[in-house]
């Protein structure tokens, strides 16, 4: 099995990052705008369209507000892994910063190279989106597209 692991610091508090990360159905609007062009939520599964045309169905595995972690698995779309499990987590760092962790385990192993390339590009977009969101006022009264 291959693993892709990416960590980076975000100039935002863990609560600010979690507010975006937990919005499972709005990846294209909040977490990775431009990198992801559309997200459709149907029960516990989101269909994500990436800017390169890749479409992936991702089923929610866990949405944990205590650890500020979301886990998901690919269950359909244009990727065809025999196994895929990914998670993202927002951990506190000094000076109101957040360590963002994105980890993916995937089979077959040759898929890891394209996933790693996507994660590198996506991480740049995600960091910028999270830091921009931290400068905006809180979203009071706006719906969050998360699974209850």
PDB file of C-alpha atoms in Angstrom:
ATOM      1  CA  UNK A   1       0.000   0.000   0.000  1.00  0.00           C
ATOM      2  CA  UNK A   2       1.196   3.523  -0.717  1.00  0.00           C
ATOM      3  CA  UNK A   3       0.656   6.532   1.493  1.00  0.00           C
ATOM      4  CA  UNK A   4       0.649  10.213   0.614  1.00  0.00           C
ATOM      5  CA  UNK A   5       1.176  12.543   3.555  1.00  0.00           C
ATOM      6  CA  UNK A   6       1.193  16.351   3.519  1.00  0.00           C
ATOM      7  CA  UNK A   7       1.481  18.771   6.451  1.00  0.00           C
ATOM      8  CA  UNK A   8       1.612  22.541   6.420  1.00  0.00           C
ATOM      9  CA  UNK A   9       1.029  25.475   8.753  1.00  0.00           C
ATOM     10  CA  UNK A  10      -1.958  27.754   8.288  1.00  0.00           C
ATOM     11  CA  UNK A  11      -2.135  31.288   9.635  1.00  0.00           C
ATOM     12  CA  UNK A  12      -5.557  30.678  11.232  1.00  0.00           C
ATOM     13  CA  UNK A  13      -6.841  29.169  14.460  1.00  0.00           C
ATOM     14  CA  UNK A  14      -7.855  25.495  14.567  1.00  0.00           C
ATOM     15  CA  UNK A  15     -11.495  26.557  15.087  1.00  0.00           C
ATOM     16  CA  UNK A  16     -11.366  28.757  11.976  1.00  0.00           C
ATOM     17  CA  UNK A  17      -9.861  25.915   9.953  1.00  0.00           C
ATOM     18  CA  UNK A  18     -12.389  23.418  11.338  1.00  0.00           C
ATOM     19  CA  UNK A  19     -15.271  25.686  10.365  1.00  0.00           C
ATOM     20  CA  UNK A  20     -14.194  25.268   6.731  1.00  0.00           C
ATOM     21  CA  UNK A  21     -13.003  21.650   6.903  1.00  0.00           C
ATOM     22  CA  UNK A  22     -16.230  20.329   8.459  1.00  0.00           C
ATOM     23  CA  UNK A  23     -18.285  21.739   5.563  1.00  0.00           C
ATOM     24  CA  UNK A  24     -18.164  18.387   3.731  1.00  0.00           C
ATOM     25  CA  UNK A  25     -20.440  19.428   0.874  1.00  0.00           C
ATOM     26  CA  UNK A  26     -18.841  22.790   0.028  1.00  0.00           C
ATOM     27  CA  UNK A  27     -15.257  21.885  -0.888  1.00  0.00           C
ATOM     28  CA  UNK A  28     -15.515  23.883  -4.129  1.00  0.00           C
ATOM     29  CA  UNK A  29     -16.706  26.986  -2.273  1.00  0.00           C
ATOM     30  CA  UNK A  30     -14.712  26.969   0.951  1.00  0.00           C
ATOM     31  CA  UNK A  31     -11.811  24.515   1.202  1.00  0.00           C
ATOM     32  CA  UNK A  32     -10.368  24.305  -2.309  1.00  0.00           C
ATOM     33  CA  UNK A  33     -12.042  26.803  -4.664  1.00  0.00           C
ATOM     34  CA  UNK A  34     -10.637  26.563  -8.165  1.00  0.00           C
ATOM     35  CA  UNK A  35      -8.858  23.272  -7.471  1.00  0.00           C
ATOM     36  CA  UNK A  36     -12.319  21.742  -6.960  1.00  0.00           C
ATOM     37  CA  UNK A  37     -14.950  23.198  -9.295  1.00  0.00           C
ATOM     38  CA  UNK A  38     -18.080  21.460  -7.987  1.00  0.00           C
ATOM     39  CA  UNK A  39     -19.257  19.367  -5.054  1.00  0.00           C
ATOM     40  CA  UNK A  40     -22.621  17.620  -4.868  1.00  0.00           C
ATOM     41  CA  UNK A  41     -23.706  16.056  -1.588  1.00  0.00           C
ATOM     42  CA  UNK A  42     -26.074  13.072  -1.481  1.00  0.00           C
ATOM     43  CA  UNK A  43     -26.544  11.654   2.038  1.00  0.00           C
ATOM     44  CA  UNK A  44     -23.051  10.623   3.210  1.00  0.00           C
ATOM     45  CA  UNK A  45     -21.386  10.795  -0.222  1.00  0.00           C
ATOM     46  CA  UNK A  46     -20.075  13.811  -2.093  1.00  0.00           C
ATOM     47  CA  UNK A  47     -19.276  13.891  -5.783  1.00  0.00           C
ATOM     48  CA  UNK A  48     -16.267  16.123  -6.294  1.00  0.00           C
ATOM     49  CA  UNK A  49     -15.255  17.580  -9.672  1.00  0.00           C
ATOM     50  CA  UNK A  50     -11.645  18.720  -9.910  1.00  0.00           C
ATOM     51  CA  UNK A  51     -10.341  21.426 -12.246  1.00  0.00           C
ATOM     52  CA  UNK A  52      -8.576  18.804 -14.399  1.00  0.00           C
ATOM     53  CA  UNK A  53     -11.919  17.073 -15.065  1.00  0.00           C
ATOM     54  CA  UNK A  54     -11.454  14.210 -12.602  1.00  0.00           C
ATOM     55  CA  UNK A  55     -14.703  13.277 -10.869  1.00  0.00           C
ATOM     56  CA  UNK A  56     -14.603  11.296  -7.639  1.00  0.00           C
ATOM     57  CA  UNK A  57     -17.332  10.031  -5.322  1.00  0.00           C
ATOM     58  CA  UNK A  58     -16.151  10.237  -1.717  1.00  0.00           C
ATOM     59  CA  UNK A  59     -18.063   8.665   1.169  1.00  0.00           C
ATOM     60  CA  UNK A  60     -17.752  10.272   4.588  1.00  0.00           C
ATOM     61  CA  UNK A  61     -16.169   7.897   7.105  1.00  0.00           C
ATOM     62  CA  UNK A  62     -15.852  10.229  10.095  1.00  0.00           C
ATOM     63  CA  UNK A  63     -16.493  13.875  10.946  1.00  0.00           C
ATOM     64  CA  UNK A  64     -15.024  14.416  14.416  1.00  0.00           C
ATOM     65  CA  UNK A  65     -15.363  17.914  15.910  1.00  0.00           C
ATOM     66  CA  UNK A  66     -13.325  17.012  19.001  1.00  0.00           C
ATOM     67  CA  UNK A  67     -10.207  16.082  17.041  1.00  0.00           C
ATOM     68  CA  UNK A  68     -11.159  18.417  14.136  1.00  0.00           C
ATOM     69  CA  UNK A  69     -10.751  15.543  11.693  1.00  0.00           C
ATOM     70  CA  UNK A  70     -12.647  14.459   8.603  1.00  0.00           C
ATOM     71  CA  UNK A  71     -12.067  11.050   7.011  1.00  0.00           C
ATOM     72  CA  UNK A  72     -13.380   9.824   3.671  1.00  0.00           C
ATOM     73  CA  UNK A  73     -12.967   7.062   1.107  1.00  0.00           C
ATOM     74  CA  UNK A  74     -13.282   6.999  -2.682  1.00  0.00           C
ATOM     75  CA  UNK A  75     -16.239   4.843  -3.715  1.00  0.00           C
ATOM     76  CA  UNK A  76     -16.619   5.781  -7.382  1.00  0.00           C
ATOM     77  CA  UNK A  77     -15.788   8.131 -10.195  1.00  0.00           C
ATOM     78  CA  UNK A  78     -12.878   8.285 -12.603  1.00  0.00           C
ATOM     79  CA  UNK A  79     -10.296   6.962 -10.134  1.00  0.00           C
ATOM     80  CA  UNK A  80     -10.480   3.226  -9.574  1.00  0.00           C
ATOM     81  CA  UNK A  81      -8.581   2.375  -6.410  1.00  0.00           C
ATOM     82  CA  UNK A  82      -8.996  -1.032  -4.863  1.00  0.00           C
ATOM     83  CA  UNK A  83      -8.479   0.759  -1.533  1.00  0.00           C
ATOM     84  CA  UNK A  84      -8.588   4.446  -0.612  1.00  0.00           C
ATOM     85  CA  UNK A  85      -8.809   6.072   2.782  1.00  0.00           C
ATOM     86  CA  UNK A  86      -7.952   9.728   3.412  1.00  0.00           C
ATOM     87  CA  UNK A  87      -8.243  12.128   6.300  1.00  0.00           C
ATOM     88  CA  UNK A  88      -7.630  15.786   6.993  1.00  0.00           C
ATOM     89  CA  UNK A  89      -7.081  17.239  10.435  1.00  0.00           C
ATOM     90  CA  UNK A  90      -6.586  20.667  12.014  1.00  0.00           C
ATOM     91  CA  UNK A  91      -4.184  20.616  14.972  1.00  0.00           C
ATOM     92  CA  UNK A  92      -3.301  23.593  17.183  1.00  0.00           C
ATOM     93  CA  UNK A  93       0.120  25.204  16.846  1.00  0.00           C
ATOM     94  CA  UNK A  94       1.666  28.150  18.697  1.00  0.00           C
ATOM     95  CA  UNK A  95       0.528  31.721  18.067  1.00  0.00           C
ATOM     96  CA  UNK A  96      -3.005  30.822  16.881  1.00  0.00           C
ATOM     97  CA  UNK A  97      -1.755  28.837  13.904  1.00  0.00           C
ATOM     98  CA  UNK A  98      -2.921  25.429  12.729  1.00  0.00           C
ATOM     99  CA  UNK A  99      -1.030  22.400  11.506  1.00  0.00           C
ATOM    100  CA  UNK A 100      -3.097  21.001   8.629  1.00  0.00           C
ATOM    101  CA  UNK A 101      -2.543  17.304   7.959  1.00  0.00           C
ATOM    102  CA  UNK A 102      -3.774  15.504   4.846  1.00  0.00           C
ATOM    103  CA  UNK A 103      -3.081  11.769   4.690  1.00  0.00           C
ATOM    104  CA  UNK A 104      -4.128   9.223   2.055  1.00  0.00           C
ATOM    105  CA  UNK A 105      -3.598   5.462   1.893  1.00  0.00           C
ATOM    106  CA  UNK A 106      -4.215   3.994  -1.556  1.00  0.00           C
ATOM    107  CA  UNK A 107      -3.989   0.791  -3.597  1.00  0.00           C
ATOM    108  CA  UNK A 108      -2.883   0.012  -6.212  1.00  0.00           C
ATOM    109  CA  UNK A 109       0.432   1.684  -5.478  1.00  0.00           C
ATOM    110  CA  UNK A 110       0.841   3.325  -8.921  1.00  0.00           C
ATOM    111  CA  UNK A 111      -2.117   5.640  -8.113  1.00  0.00           C
ATOM    112  CA  UNK A 112      -0.045   7.257  -5.359  1.00  0.00           C
ATOM    113  CA  UNK A 113       2.051   9.320  -7.795  1.00  0.00           C
ATOM    114  CA  UNK A 114      -0.945  11.109  -9.334  1.00  0.00           C
ATOM    115  CA  UNK A 115      -2.574  11.520  -5.906  1.00  0.00           C
ATOM    116  CA  UNK A 116       0.667  13.004  -4.519  1.00  0.00           C
ATOM    117  CA  UNK A 117       0.786  15.500  -7.379  1.00  0.00           C
ATOM    118  CA  UNK A 118      -2.839  16.441  -6.757  1.00  0.00           C
ATOM    119  CA  UNK A 119      -2.231  16.801  -3.010  1.00  0.00           C
ATOM    120  CA  UNK A 120       0.724  19.135  -3.628  1.00  0.00           C
ATOM    121  CA  UNK A 121      -1.362  21.402  -5.833  1.00  0.00           C
ATOM    122  CA  UNK A 122      -4.404  21.129  -3.585  1.00  0.00           C
ATOM    123  CA  UNK A 123      -2.404  21.982  -0.452  1.00  0.00           C
ATOM    124  CA  UNK A 124      -1.369  25.334  -1.938  1.00  0.00           C
ATOM    125  CA  UNK A 125      -4.989  26.176  -2.760  1.00  0.00           C
ATOM    126  CA  UNK A 126      -6.273  24.944   0.613  1.00  0.00           C
ATOM    127  CA  UNK A 127      -3.751  26.981   2.611  1.00  0.00           C
ATOM    128  CA  UNK A 128      -4.676  30.155   0.718  1.00  0.00           C
ATOM    129  CA  UNK A 129      -8.416  29.478   1.134  1.00  0.00           C
ATOM    130  CA  UNK A 130      -8.105  28.782   4.870  1.00  0.00           C
ATOM    131  CA  UNK A 131      -6.031  31.898   5.496  1.00  0.00           C
ATOM    132  CA  UNK A 132      -8.481  34.021   3.496  1.00  0.00           C
ATOM    133  CA  UNK A 133     -11.433  32.535   5.416  1.00  0.00           C
ATOM    134  CA  UNK A 134      -9.739  33.425   8.715  1.00  0.00           C
ATOM    135  CA  UNK A 135      -9.800  37.112   7.809  1.00  0.00           C
ATOM    136  CA  UNK A 136     -13.556  37.125   7.101  1.00  0.00           C
ATOM    137  CA  UNK A 137     -16.232  37.483   9.785  1.00  0.00           C
ATOM    138  CA  UNK A 138     -17.843  34.215  11.005  1.00  0.00           C
ATOM    139  CA  UNK A 139     -20.634  32.724   8.853  1.00  0.00           C
ATOM    140  CA  UNK A 140     -23.573  33.366  11.168  1.00  0.00           C
ATOM    141  CA  UNK A 141     -26.823  31.838   9.948  1.00  0.00           C
ATOM    142  CA  UNK A 142     -25.336  30.406   6.749  1.00  0.00           C
ATOM    143  CA  UNK A 143     -25.893  26.681   6.178  1.00  0.00           C
ATOM    144  CA  UNK A 144     -23.024  24.255   6.589  1.00  0.00           C
ATOM    145  CA  UNK A 145     -23.065  21.300   4.207  1.00  0.00           C
ATOM    146  CA  UNK A 146     -22.033  18.709   6.742  1.00  0.00           C
ATOM    147  CA  UNK A 147     -23.432  15.334   7.629  1.00  0.00           C
ATOM    148  CA  UNK A 148     -25.209  15.368  11.004  1.00  0.00           C
TER     149      UNK A 148
END
